CSV table of C-alpha atoms in Angstrom, one decimal:
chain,number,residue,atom,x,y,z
Q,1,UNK,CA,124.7,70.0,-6.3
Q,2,UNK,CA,127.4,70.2,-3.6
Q,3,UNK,CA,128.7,73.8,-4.6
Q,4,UNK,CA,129.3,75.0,-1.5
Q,5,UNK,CA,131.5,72.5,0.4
Q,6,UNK,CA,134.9,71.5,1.1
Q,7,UNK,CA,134.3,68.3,-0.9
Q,8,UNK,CA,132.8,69.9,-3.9
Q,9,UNK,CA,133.6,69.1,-7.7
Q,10,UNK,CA,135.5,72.1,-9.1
Q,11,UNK,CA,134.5,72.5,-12.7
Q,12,UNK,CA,137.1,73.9,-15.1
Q,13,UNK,CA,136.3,75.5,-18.4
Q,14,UNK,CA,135.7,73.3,-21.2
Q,15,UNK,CA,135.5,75.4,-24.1
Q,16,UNK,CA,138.1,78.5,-24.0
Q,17,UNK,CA,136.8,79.8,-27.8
Q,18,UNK,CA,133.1,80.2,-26.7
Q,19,UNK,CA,134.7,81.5,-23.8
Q,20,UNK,CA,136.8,84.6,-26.0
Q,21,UNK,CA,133.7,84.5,-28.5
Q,22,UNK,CA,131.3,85.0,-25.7
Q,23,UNK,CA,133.6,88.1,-24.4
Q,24,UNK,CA,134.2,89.7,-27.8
Q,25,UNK,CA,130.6,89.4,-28.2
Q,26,UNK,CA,129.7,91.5,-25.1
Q,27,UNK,CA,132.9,94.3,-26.0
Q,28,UNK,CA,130.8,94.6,-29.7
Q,29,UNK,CA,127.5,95.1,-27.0
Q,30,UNK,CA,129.2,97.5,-25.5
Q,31,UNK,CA,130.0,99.9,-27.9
Q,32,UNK,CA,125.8,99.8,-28.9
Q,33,UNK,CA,125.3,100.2,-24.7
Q,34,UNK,CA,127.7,103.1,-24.3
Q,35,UNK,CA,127.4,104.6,-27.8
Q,36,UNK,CA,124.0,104.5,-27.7
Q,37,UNK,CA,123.3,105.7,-24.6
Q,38,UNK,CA,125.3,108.8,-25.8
Q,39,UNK,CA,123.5,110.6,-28.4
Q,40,UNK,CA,120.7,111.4,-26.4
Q,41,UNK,CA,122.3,114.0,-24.7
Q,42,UNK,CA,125.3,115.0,-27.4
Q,43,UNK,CA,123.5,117.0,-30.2
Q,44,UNK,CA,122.5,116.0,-33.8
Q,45,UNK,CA,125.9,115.7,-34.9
Q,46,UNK,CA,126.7,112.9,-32.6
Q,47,UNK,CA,130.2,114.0,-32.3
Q,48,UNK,CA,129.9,112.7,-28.6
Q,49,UNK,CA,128.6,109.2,-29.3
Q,50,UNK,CA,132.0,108.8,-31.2
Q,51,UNK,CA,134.1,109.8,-28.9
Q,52,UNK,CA,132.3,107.2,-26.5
Q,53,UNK,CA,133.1,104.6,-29.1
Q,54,UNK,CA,136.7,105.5,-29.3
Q,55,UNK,CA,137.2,105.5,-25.5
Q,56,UNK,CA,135.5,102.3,-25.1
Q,57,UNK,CA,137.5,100.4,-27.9
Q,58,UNK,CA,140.7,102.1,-26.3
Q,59,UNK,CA,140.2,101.1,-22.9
Q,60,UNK,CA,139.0,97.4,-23.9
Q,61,UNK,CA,142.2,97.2,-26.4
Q,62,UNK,CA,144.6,98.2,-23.2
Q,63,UNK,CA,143.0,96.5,-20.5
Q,64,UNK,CA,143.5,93.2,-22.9
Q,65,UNK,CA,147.0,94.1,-22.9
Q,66,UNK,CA,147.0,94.6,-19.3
Q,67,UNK,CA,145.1,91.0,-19.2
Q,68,UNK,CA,148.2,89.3,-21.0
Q,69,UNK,CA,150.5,90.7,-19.4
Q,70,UNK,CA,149.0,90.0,-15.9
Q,71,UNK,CA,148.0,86.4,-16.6
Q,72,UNK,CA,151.4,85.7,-18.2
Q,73,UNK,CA,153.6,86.8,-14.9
Q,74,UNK,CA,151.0,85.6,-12.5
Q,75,UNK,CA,150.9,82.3,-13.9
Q,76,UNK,CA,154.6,82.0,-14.8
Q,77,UNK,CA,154.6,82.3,-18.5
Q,78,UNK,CA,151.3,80.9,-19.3
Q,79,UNK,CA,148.2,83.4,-20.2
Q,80,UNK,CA,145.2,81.9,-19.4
Q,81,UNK,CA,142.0,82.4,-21.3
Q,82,UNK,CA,139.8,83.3,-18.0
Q,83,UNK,CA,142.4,86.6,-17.0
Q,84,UNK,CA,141.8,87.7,-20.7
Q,85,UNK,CA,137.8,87.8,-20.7
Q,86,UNK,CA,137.9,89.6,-16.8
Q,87,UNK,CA,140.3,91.7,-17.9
Q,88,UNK,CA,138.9,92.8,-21.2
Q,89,UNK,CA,135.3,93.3,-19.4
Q,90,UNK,CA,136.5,94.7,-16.1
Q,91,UNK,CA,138.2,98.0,-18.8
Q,92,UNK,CA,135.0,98.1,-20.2
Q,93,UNK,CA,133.1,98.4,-16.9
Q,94,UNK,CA,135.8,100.9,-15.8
Q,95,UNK,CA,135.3,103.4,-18.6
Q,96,UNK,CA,131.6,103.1,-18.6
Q,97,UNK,CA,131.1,105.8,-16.1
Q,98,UNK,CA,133.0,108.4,-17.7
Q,99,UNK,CA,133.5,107.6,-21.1
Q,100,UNK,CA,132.1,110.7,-22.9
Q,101,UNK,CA,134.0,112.7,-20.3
Q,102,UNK,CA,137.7,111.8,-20.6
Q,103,UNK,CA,140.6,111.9,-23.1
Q,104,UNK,CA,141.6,108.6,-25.1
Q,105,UNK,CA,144.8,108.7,-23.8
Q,106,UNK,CA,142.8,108.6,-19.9
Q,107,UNK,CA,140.4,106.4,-21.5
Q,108,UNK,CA,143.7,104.0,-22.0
Q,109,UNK,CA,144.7,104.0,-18.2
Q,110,UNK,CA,141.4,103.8,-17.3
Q,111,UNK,CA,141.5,100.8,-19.3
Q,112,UNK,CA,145.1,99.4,-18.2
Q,113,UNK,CA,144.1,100.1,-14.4
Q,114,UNK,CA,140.5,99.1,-14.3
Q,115,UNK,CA,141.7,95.3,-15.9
Q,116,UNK,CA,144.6,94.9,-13.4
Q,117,UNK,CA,141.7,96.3,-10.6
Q,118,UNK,CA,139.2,93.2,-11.6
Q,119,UNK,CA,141.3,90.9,-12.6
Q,120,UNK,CA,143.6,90.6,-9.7
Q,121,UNK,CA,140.9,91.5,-7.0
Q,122,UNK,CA,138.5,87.9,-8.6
Q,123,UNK,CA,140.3,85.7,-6.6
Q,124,UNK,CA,139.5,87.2,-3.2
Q,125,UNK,CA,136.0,88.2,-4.1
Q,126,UNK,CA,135.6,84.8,-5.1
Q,127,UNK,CA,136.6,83.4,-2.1
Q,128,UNK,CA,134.6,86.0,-0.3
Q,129,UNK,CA,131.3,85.0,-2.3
Q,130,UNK,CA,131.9,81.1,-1.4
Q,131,UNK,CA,132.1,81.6,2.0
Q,132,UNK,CA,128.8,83.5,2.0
Q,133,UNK,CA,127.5,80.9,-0.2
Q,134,UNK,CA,126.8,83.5,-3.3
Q,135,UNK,CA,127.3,81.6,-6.4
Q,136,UNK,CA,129.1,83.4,-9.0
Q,137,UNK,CA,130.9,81.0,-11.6
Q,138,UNK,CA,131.7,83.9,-14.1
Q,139,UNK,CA,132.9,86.2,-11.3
Q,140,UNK,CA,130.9,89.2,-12.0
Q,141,UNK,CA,130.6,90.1,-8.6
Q,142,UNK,CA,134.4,90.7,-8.9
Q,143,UNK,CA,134.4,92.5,-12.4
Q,144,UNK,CA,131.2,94.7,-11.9
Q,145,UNK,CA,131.9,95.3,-7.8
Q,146,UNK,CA,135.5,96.2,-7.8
Q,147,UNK,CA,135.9,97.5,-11.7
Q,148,UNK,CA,133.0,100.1,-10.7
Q,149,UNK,CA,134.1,101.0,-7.7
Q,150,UNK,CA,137.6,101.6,-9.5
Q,151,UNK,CA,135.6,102.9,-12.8
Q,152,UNK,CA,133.7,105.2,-10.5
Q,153,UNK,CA,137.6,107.0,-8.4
Q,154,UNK,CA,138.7,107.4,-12.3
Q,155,UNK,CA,135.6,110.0,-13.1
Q,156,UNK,CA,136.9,112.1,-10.5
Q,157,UNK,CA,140.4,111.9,-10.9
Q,158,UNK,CA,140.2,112.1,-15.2
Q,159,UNK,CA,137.0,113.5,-16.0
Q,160,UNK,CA,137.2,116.8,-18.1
Q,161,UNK,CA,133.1,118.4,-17.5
């Protein structure tokens, strides 16, 4: 194909449920990814591995917000199914790192933060990845680079240890 050239066909989505299904898929994985990952190290009571769960469905439920509200002012009054399913996995990628170790009210601005993070920096990774002929059509080098990197700050500045 002719991906990588001024010519090239840019393909738009075609299918914006699978696209939301897909996403709300992967948020249900997360909670088995993060939750999971948790007990090992929490005790028999697995107190910790619900605390996990409620941080992650916080910061998922207010970086969709953040999603909306983004994608409606950035695209003058329309929300756009794409800024929903960045935002909704860049919170989850931001609270991953500390997500047994913070509050669920910091879980929520992790979440709020981390979805305005990776869904406003896509664009100019994007570009950044076609110039260097990387091809990423579901822009996770945006949501997992810059989300991470964001995710990663947020440990340090909320994390209670």
């Amino acid at each position: 194909l002719d991906r990588f050239t001024e010519n090239a066909l840019r393909l738009e989505m075609n299918d914006p449920a699978s696209v939301l299904w897909g996403t709300f898929v992967l948020w249900l994985g997360w909670f088995g990814f993060t939750s999971g990952s948790s007990l090992g190290f929490s005790g028999a009571d697995g107190v910790g591995a619900v605390q996990v769960a409620i941080n992650t469905a916080i910061s998922g439920a207010f970086g969709l917000l953040s999603g909306l509200i983004y994608s409606y002012f950035s695209n003058h009054g329309h929300v756009r199914v794409e800024a929903i399913a960045t935002s909704l996995l860049s919170a989850l990628v931001t609270i991953t790192p500390g997500c047994a170790y913070v509050q669920p009210w910091e879980a929520a601005i992790m979440g709020f933060t981390g979805a305005l993070v990776g869904t406003a920096s896509c664009k100019g990774v994007d570009q950044v990845a076609f110039r260097l002929q990387l091809d990423d059509p579901v822009q996770a080098i945006g949501v997992h680079f810059m989300s991470g990197i964001w995710g990663m700050l947020c440990v340090g500045l909320f994390a209670n240890v």
